[in-house]
Short mmCIF file of C-alpha atoms and ligand atoms in Angstrom, two decimals:
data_model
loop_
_atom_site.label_atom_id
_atom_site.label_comp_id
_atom_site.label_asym_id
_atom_site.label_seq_id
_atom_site.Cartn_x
_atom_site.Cartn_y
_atom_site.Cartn_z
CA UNK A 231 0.00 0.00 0.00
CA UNK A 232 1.58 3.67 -0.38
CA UNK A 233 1.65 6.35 1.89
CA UNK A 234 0.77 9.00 -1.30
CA UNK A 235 -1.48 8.18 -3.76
CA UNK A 236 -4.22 10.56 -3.87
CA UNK A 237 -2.58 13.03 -5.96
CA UNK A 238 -2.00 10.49 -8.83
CA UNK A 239 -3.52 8.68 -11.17
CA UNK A 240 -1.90 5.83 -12.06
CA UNK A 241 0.11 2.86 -10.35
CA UNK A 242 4.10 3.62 -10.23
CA UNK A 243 5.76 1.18 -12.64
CA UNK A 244 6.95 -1.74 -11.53
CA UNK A 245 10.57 -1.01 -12.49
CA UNK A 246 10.17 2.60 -10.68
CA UNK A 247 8.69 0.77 -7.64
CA UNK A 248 11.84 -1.47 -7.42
CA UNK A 249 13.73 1.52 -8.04
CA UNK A 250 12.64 3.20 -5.52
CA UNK A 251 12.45 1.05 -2.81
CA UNK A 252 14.56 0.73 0.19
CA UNK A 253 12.66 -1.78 2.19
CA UNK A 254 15.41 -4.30 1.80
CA UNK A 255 18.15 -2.26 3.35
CA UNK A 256 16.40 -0.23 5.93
CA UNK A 257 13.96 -3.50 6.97
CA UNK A 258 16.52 -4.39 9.61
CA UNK A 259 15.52 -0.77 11.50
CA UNK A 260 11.76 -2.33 12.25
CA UNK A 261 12.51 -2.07 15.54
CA UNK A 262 13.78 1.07 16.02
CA UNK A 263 10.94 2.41 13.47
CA UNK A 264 8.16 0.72 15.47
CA UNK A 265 9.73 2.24 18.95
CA UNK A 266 10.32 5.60 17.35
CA UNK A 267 6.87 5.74 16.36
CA UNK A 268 5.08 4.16 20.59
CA UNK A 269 7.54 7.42 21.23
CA UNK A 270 5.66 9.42 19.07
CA UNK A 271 2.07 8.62 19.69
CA UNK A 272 2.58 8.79 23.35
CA UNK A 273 3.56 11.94 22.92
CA UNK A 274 0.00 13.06 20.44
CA UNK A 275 -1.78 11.38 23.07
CA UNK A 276 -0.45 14.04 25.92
CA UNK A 277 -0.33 16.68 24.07
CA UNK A 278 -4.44 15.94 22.81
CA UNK A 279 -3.34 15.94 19.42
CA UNK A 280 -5.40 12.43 18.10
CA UNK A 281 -7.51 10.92 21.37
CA UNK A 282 -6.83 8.94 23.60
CA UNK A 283 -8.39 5.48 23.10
CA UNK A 284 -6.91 5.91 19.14
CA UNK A 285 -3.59 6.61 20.52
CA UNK A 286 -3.85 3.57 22.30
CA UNK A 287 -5.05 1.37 20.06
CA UNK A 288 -2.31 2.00 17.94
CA UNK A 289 -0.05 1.96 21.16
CA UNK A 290 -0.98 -2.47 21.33
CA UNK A 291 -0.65 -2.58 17.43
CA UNK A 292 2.70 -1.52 17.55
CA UNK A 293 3.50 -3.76 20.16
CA UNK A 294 2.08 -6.48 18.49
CA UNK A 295 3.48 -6.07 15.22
CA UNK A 296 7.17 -5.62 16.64
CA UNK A 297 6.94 -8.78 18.35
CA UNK A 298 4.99 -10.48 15.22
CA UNK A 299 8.54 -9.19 13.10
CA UNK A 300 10.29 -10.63 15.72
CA UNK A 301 9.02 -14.28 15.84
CA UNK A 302 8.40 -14.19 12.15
CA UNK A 303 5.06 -14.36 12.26
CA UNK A 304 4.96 -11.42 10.04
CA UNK A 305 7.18 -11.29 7.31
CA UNK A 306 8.66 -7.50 6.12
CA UNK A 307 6.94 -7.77 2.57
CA UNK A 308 10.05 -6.45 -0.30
CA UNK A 309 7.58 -4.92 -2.55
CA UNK A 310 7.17 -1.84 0.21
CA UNK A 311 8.54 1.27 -0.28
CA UNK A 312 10.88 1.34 2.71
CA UNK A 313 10.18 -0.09 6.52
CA UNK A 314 8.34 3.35 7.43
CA UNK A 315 5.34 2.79 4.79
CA UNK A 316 5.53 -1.04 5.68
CA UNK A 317 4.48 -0.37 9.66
CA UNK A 318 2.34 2.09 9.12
CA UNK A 319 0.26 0.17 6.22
CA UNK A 320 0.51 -2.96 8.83
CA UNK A 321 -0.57 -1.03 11.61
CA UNK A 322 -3.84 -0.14 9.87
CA UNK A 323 -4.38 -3.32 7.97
CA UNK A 324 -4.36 -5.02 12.01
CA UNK A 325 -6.08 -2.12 14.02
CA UNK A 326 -8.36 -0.29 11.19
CA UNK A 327 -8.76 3.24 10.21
CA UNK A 328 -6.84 4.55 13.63
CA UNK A 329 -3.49 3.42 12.23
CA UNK A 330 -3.92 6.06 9.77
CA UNK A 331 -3.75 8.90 12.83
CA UNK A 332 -0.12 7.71 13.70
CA UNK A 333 1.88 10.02 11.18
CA UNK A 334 0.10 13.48 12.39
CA UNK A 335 2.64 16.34 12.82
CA UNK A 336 5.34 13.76 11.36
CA UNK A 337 7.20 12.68 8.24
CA UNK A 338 9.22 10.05 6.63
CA UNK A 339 12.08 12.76 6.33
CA UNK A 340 12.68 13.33 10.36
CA UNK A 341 11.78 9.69 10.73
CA UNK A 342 14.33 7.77 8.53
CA UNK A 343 16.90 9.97 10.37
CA UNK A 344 15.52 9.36 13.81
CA UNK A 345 15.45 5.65 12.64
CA UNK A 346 18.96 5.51 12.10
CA UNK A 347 19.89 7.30 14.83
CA UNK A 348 18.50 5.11 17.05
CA UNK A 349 19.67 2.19 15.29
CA UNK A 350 23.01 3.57 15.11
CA UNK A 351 22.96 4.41 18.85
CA UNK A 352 22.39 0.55 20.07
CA UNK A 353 25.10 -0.96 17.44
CA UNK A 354 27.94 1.30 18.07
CA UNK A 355 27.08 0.76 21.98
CA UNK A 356 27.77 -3.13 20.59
CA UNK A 357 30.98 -2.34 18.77
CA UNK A 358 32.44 -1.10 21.50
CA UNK A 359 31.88 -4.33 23.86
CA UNK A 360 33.31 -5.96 20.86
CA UNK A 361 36.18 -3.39 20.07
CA UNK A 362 36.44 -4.12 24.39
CA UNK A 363 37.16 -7.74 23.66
CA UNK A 364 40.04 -7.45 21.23
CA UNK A 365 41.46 -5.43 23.34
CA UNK A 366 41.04 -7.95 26.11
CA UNK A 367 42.90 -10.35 23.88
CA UNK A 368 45.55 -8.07 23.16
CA UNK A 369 45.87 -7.71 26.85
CA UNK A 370 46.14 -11.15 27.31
CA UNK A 371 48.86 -11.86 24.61
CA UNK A 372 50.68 -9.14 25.75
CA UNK A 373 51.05 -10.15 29.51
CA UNK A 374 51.87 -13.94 27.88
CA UNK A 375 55.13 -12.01 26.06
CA UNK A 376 56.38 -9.44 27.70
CA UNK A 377 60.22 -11.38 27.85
CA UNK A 378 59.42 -12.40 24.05
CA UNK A 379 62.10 -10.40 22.37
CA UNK A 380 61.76 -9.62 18.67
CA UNK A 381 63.16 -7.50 16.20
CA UNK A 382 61.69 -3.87 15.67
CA UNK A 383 61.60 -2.18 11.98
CA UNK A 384 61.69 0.73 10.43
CA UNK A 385 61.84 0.88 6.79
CA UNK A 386 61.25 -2.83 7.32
CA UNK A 387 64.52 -3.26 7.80
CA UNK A 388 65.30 -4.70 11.25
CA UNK A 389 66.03 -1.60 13.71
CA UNK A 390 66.08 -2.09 17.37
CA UNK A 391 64.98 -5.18 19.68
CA UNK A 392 61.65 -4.74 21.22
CA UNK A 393 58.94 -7.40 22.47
CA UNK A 394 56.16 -8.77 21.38
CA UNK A 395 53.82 -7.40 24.29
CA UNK A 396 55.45 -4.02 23.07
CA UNK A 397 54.27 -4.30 19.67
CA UNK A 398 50.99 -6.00 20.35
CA UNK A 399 50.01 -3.14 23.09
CA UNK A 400 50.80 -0.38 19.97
CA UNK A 401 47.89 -2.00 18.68
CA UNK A 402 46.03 -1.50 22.15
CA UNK A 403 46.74 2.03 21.85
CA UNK A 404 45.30 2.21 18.45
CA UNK A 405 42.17 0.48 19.36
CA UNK A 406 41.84 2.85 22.26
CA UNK A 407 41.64 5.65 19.91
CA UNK A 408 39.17 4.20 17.56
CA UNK A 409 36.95 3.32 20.59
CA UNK A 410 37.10 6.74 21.71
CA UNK A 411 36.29 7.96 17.74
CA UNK A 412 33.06 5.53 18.07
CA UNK A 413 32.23 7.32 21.63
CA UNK A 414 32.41 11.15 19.54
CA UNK A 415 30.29 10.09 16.67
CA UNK A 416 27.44 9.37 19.20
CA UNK A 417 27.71 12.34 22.00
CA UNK A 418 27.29 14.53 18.66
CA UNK A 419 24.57 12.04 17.28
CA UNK A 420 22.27 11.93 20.48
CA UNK A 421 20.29 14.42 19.14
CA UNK A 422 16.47 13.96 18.57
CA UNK A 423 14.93 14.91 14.68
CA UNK A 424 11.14 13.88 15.21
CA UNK A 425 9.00 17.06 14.96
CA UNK A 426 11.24 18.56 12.40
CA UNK A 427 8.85 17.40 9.61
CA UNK A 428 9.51 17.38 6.22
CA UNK A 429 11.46 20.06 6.44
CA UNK A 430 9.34 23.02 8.44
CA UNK A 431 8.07 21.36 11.28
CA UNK A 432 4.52 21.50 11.97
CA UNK A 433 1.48 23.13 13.30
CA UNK A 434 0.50 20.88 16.07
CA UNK A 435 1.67 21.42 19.74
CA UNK A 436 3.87 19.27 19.64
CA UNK A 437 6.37 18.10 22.10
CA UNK A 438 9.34 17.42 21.18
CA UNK A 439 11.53 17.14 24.43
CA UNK A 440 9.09 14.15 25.69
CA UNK A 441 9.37 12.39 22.63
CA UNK A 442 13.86 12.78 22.86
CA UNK A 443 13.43 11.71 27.19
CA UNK A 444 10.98 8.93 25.56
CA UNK A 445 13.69 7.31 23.61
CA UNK A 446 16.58 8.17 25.78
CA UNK A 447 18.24 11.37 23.44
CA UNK A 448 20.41 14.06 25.38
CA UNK A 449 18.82 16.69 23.65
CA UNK A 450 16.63 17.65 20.55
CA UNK A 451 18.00 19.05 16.99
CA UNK A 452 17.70 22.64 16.58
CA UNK A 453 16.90 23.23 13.27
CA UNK A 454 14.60 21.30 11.23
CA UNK A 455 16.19 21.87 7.78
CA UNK A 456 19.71 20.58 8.82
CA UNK A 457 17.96 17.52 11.34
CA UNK A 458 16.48 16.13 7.81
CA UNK A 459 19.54 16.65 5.95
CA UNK A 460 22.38 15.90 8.24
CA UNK A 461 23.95 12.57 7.60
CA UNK A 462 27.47 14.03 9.53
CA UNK A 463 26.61 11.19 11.84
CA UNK A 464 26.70 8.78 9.10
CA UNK A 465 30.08 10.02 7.80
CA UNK A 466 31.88 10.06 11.02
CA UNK A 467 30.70 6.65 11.74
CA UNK A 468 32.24 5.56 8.35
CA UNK A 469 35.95 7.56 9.10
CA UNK A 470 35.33 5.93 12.36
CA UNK A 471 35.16 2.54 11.15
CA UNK A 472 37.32 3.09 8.16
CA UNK A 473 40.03 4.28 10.63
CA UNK A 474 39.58 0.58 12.55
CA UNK A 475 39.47 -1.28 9.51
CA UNK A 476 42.88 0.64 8.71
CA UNK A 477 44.59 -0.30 12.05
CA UNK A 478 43.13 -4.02 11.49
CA UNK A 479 44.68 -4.00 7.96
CA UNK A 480 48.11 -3.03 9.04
CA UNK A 481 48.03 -5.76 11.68
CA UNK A 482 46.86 -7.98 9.40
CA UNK A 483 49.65 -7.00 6.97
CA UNK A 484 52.28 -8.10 10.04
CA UNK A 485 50.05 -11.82 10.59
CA UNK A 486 50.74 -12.28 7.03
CA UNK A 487 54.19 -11.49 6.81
CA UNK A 488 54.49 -13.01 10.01
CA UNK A 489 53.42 -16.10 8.99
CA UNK A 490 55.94 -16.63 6.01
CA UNK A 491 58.72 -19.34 5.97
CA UNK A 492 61.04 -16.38 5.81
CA UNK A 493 59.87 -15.12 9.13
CA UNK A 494 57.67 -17.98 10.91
CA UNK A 495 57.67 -15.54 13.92
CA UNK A 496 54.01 -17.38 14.23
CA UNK A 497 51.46 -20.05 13.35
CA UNK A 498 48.00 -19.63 13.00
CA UNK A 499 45.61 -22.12 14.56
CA UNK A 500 44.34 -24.85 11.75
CA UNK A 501 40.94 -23.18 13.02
CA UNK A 502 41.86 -19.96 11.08
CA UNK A 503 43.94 -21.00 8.47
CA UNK A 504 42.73 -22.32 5.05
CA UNK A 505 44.50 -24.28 2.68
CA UNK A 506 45.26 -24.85 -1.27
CA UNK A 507 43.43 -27.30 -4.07
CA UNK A 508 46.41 -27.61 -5.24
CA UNK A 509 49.07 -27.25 -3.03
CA UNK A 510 49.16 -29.80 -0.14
CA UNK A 511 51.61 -28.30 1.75
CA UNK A 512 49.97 -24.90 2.05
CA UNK A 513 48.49 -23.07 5.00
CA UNK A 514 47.37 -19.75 3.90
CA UNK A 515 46.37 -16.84 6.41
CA UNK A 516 42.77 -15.91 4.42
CA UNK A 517 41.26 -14.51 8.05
CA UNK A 518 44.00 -11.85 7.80
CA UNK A 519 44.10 -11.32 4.10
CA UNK A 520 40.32 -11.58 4.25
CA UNK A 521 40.22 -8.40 6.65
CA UNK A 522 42.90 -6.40 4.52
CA UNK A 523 41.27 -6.66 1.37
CA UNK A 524 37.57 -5.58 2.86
CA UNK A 525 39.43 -2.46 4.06
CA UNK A 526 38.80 -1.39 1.31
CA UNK A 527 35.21 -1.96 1.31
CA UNK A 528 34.78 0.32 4.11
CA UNK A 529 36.83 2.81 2.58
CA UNK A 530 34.34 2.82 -0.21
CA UNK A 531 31.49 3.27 1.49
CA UNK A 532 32.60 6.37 3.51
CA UNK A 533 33.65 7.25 -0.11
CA UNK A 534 30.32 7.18 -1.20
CA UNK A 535 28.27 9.13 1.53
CA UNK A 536 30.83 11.92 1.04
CA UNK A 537 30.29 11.60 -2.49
CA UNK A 538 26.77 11.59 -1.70
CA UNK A 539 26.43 14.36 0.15
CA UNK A 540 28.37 16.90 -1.24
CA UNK A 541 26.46 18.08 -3.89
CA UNK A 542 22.52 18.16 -1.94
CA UNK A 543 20.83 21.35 -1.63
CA UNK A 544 18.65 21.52 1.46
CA UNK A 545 16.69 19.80 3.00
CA UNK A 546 15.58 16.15 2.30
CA UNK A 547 16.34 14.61 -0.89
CA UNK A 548 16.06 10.99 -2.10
CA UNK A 549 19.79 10.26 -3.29
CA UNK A 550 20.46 10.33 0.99
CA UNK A 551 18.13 7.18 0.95
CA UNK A 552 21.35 5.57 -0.51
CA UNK A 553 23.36 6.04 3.09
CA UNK A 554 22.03 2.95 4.84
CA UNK A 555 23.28 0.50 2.62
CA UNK A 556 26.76 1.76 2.79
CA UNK A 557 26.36 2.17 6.30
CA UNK A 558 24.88 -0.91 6.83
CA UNK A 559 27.29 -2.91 4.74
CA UNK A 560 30.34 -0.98 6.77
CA UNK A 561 29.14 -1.93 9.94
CA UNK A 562 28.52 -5.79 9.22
CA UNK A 563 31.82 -5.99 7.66
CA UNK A 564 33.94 -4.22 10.20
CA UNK A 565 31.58 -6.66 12.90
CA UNK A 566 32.81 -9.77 11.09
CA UNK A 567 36.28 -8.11 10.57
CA UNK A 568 36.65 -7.65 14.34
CA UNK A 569 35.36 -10.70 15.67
CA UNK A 570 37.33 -12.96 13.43
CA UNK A 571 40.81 -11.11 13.88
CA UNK A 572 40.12 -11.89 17.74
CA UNK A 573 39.54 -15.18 17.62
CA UNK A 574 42.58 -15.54 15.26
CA UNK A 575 44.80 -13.58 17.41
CA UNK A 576 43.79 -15.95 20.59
CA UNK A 577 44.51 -18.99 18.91
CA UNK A 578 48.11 -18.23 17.27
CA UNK A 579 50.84 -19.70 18.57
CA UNK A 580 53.76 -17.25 19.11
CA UNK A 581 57.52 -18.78 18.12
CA UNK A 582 58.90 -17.36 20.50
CA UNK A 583 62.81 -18.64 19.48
CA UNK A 584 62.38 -17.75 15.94
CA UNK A 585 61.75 -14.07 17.55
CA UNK A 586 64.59 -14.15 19.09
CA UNK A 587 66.75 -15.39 16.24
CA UNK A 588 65.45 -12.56 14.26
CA UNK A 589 66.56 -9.85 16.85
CA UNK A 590 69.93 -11.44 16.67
CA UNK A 591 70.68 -10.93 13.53
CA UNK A 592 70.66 -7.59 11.73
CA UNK A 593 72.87 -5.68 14.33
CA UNK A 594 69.70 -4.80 16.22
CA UNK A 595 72.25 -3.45 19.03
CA UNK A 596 74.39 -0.81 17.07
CA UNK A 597 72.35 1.93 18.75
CA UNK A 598 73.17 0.68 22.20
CA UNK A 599 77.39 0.06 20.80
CA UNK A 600 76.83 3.68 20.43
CA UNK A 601 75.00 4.79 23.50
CA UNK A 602 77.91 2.30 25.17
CA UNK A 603 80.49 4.68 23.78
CA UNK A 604 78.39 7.97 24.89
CA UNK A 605 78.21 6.86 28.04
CA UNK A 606 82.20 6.44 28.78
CA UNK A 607 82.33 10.12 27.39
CA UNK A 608 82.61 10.21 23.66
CA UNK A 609 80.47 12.36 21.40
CA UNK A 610 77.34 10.73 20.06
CA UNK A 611 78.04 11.84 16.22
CA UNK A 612 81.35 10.15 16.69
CA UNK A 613 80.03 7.07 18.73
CA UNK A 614 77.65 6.65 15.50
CA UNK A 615 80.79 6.94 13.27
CA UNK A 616 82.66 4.13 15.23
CA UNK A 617 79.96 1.71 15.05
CA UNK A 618 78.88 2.42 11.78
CA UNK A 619 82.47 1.28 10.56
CA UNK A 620 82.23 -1.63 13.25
CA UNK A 621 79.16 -2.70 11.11
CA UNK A 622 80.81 -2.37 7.86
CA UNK A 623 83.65 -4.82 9.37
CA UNK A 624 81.05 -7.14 11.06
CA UNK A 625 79.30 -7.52 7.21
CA UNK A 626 82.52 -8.05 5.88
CA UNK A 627 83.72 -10.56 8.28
CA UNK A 628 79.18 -12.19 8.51
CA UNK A 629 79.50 -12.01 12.14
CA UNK A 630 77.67 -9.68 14.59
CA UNK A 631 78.96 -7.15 16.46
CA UNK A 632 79.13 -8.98 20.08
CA UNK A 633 81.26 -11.76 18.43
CA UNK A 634 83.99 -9.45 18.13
CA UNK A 635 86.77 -10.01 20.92
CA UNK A 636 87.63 -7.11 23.19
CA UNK A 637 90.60 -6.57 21.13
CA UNK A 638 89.13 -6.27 18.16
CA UNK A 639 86.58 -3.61 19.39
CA UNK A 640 89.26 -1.54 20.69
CA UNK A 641 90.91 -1.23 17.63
CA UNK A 642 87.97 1.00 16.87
CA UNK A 643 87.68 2.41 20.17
CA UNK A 644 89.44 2.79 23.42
CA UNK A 645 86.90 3.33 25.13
CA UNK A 646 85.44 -0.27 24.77
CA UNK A 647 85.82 -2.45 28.28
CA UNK A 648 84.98 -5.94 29.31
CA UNK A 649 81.38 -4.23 30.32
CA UNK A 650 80.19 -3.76 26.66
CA UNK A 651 79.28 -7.66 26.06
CA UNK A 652 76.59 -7.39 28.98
CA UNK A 653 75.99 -3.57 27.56
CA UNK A 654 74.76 -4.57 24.62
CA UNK A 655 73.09 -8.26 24.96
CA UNK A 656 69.05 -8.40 23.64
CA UNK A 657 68.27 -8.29 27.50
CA UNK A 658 70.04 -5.54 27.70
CA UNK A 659 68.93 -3.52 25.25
CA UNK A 660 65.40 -3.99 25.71
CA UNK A 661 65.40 -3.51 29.76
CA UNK A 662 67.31 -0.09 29.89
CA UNK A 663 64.73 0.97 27.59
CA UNK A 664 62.49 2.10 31.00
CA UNK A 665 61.32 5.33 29.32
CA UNK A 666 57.22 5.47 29.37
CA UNK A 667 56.53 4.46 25.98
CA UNK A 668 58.73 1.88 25.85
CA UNK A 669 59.79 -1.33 25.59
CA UNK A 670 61.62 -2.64 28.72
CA UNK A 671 59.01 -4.64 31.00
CA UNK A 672 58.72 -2.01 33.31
CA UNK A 673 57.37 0.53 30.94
CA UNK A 674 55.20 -2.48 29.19
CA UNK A 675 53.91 -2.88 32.33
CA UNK A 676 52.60 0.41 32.68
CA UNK A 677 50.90 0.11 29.52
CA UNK A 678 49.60 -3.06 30.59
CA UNK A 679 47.90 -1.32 33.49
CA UNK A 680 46.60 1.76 31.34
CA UNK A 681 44.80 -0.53 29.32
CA UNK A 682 43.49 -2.98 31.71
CA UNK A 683 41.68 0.29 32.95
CA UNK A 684 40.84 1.73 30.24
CA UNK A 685 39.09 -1.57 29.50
CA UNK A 686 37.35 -1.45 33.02
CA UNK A 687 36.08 2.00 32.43
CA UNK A 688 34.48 2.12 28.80
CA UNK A 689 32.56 -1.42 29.31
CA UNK A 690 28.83 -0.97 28.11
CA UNK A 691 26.27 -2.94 30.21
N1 LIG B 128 13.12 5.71 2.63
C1 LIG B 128 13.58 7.08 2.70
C2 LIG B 128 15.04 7.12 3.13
O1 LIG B 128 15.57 6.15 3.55
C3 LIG B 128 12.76 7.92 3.62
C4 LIG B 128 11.55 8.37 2.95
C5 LIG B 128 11.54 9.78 2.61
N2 LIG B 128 11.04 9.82 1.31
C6 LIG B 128 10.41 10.86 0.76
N3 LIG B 128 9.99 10.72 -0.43
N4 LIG B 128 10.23 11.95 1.40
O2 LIG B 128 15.67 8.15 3.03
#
């Protein structure tokens, strides 16, 4: 049934009515539609705008049809427009000519945005349980390897020793950030549209500040031309979730390389692994290439609701019916993305030797040869001169640096004692790192401890 056809005489075509529909993208927002909509009758009833017994009577429809949606007893029929026109023609198909009182001093324009709002509200309050729980894992890896020493890079080109729980809680601190991105998008997005109309608001008395305490908003929109038209909240979900999608890539980038014969700094569990028709021997990380290659998904959708956007002239117009699906398709993704990268992180088992071997090599410890040489009094641009032809000798020679005898060192420096072998061993290196920030296990621990609370304190119940 439509919501509009008394000006026109003659059925949409069926192509246009395909078209135009949105019903199979914005059908998962019954919910929020059907609460958005007790919210607003409630509020005609107080205010004596329809009476009281119709108000009410539409009041148990509602009810009934959500839970009817929910058990399946009704099905959402895909020929509707969107999920607005499908309630409301439901409503007065069950209850009778009363249903047709529920969209006074209302319109599909404040309502698809109050829709999504609400629906936006509830599943970013899930993300970040779920963004919670990966960092929970991350915690727990960490605190399983803070004595794993590895090799850091820059360039990726092996630089200075750090840990694993060192690199792992970098993550930590990324995931912080895009939980507190998530927490931005909706203190600015708690904002309540209904009563702004079409675009003008309306003539009834209404009231909008019951309708926002009604559905649990922090305040109500200000202007009805930009509450119809603003999809910012949309957007700065998407950066938001592009931004973890980016982090998740980049880690997912280290599983992979991580995971090579050349590195084998870890295994994945057979439980998140996949492996070739062809190739018996193969164990391929898909979970990880899986989530870098749907990056780009995301991407693409906050592409298109900027691309969207930028050209609309106030207020409502139908290209912003287009949002949800991007929206929609970002948040499943970066759900399934999340969840899938934690359960793979869990399970891996961390090589712990091979990590060590690969800190060895690559004269991970030149810095601290340096800082060795600082330390009994010589000037850091010379120290860095010293070493760097103590380097060029170790290449020559394919040894590292703390296989060179005393003598041999000294020859390059005087300065060199019995001391430097202890000064610059892996353990070394890493421990007298105690800076905050870095990688010695005193500073990890503090870390450890920032995000165990930061975990405590952002938990959603
Ligand atoms: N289904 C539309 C959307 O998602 C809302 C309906 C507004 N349509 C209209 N013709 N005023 O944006």
């Amino acid at each position: 049934m439509k919501l509009w056809g008394g000006r026109f005489q003659k059925a949409v075509d069926n192509l246009v009515n395909d078209f135009n529909s949105s019903i199979r993208t914005d059908g998962r927002m019954f919910k929020e539609d059907i609460d958005g909509s007790l919210a607003h009758v409630k509020m005609l009833i107080a205010q004596d705008i329809i009476p009281k017994q119709d108000g009410e009577k539409i009041i148990s429809g509602l009810t009934e049809i959500s839970k009817r949606i929910e058990n399946g007893v009704i099905e959402i029929d895909p020929s509707s427009e969107d999920i607005h026109s499908f309630i409301e023609a439901t409503l007065t198909y069950y209850i009778g000519d009363e249903g047709k009182k529920l969209h006074t001093g209302r319109s599909r324009n404040d309502q698809v945005t109050l829709d999504t709002r609400l629906y936006l509200k509830k599943e970013l309050k899930n993300l970040i349980n779920v963004i919670l729980s990966f960092e929970e894992t991350l915690l727990i890896k960490a605190e399983e390897n803070i004595d794993t020493i590895m090799p850091g890079y820059t360039h990726m080109q092996k630089a200075q020793p750090i840990t694993f729980a060192h690199h792992l809680l970098a993550y930590g601190e990324m995931f912080k950030r895009d939980l507190g991105r998530i927490k931005d998008a909706l203190k600015r997005m708690d904002e309540m549209p209904l009563g702004s109309g079409a675009l003008a608001t309306s003539t009834y008395p209404i009231d909008r500040e019951m309708v926002a305490k009604e559905l649990d908003f922090a305040s109500i929109s200000l202007n009805s031309l930009d509450a119809v038209s603003d999809r910012d909240y949309v957007i700065e979900t998407l950066s938001a979730l592009s931004m973890i999608m980016m982090h998740l890539s980049r880690f997912s980038e280290e599983v992979i390389l991580w995971c090579t014969h050349e590195f084998s700094f870890i295994e994945l569990d057979d439980a998140y692994s996949t492996g070739s028709s062809i190739m018996p021997q193969k164990k391929n990380p898909d979970v990880a290439e899986l989530v870098r290659g749907k990056t780009g998904r995301v991407y693409g959708d906050l592409i298109t609701l900027l691309t969207l956007m930028k050209g609309i002239p106030l207020a409502y117009n139908k290209d912003m019916q287009e949002d949800k699906e991007a929206l929609f398709d970002a948040l499943d993704t970066v759900f399934l993305s999340i969840k899938t990268f934690n359960g793979m992180l869990k399970t891996m088992r961390i090589k712990k030797d091979n990590m060590r071997k690969g800190a060895l090599g690559g004269f991970t410890n030149a810095t601290d040869v340096a800082d060795y040489l600082v330390k009994k009094g010589v000037a850091f641009r010379n120290a860095h001169e010293v070493v760097g032809a103590i380097v060029l000798h170790c290449i020559n020679k394919g040894i590292n640096i703390e296989e060179l005898s005393l003598e041999a060192l000294k020859e390059f420096s005087s300065y060199f004692e019995e001391d430097i072998y202890n000064a610059i061993s892996l353990e070394t290196c890493v421990e007298e790192r105690k800076v905050i920030g870095g990688p010695s296990s005193k500073s990890v621990k503090i870390q450890l401890e920032a995000l165990k609370n930061f975990i405590d304190n952002n938990k959603i119940v």
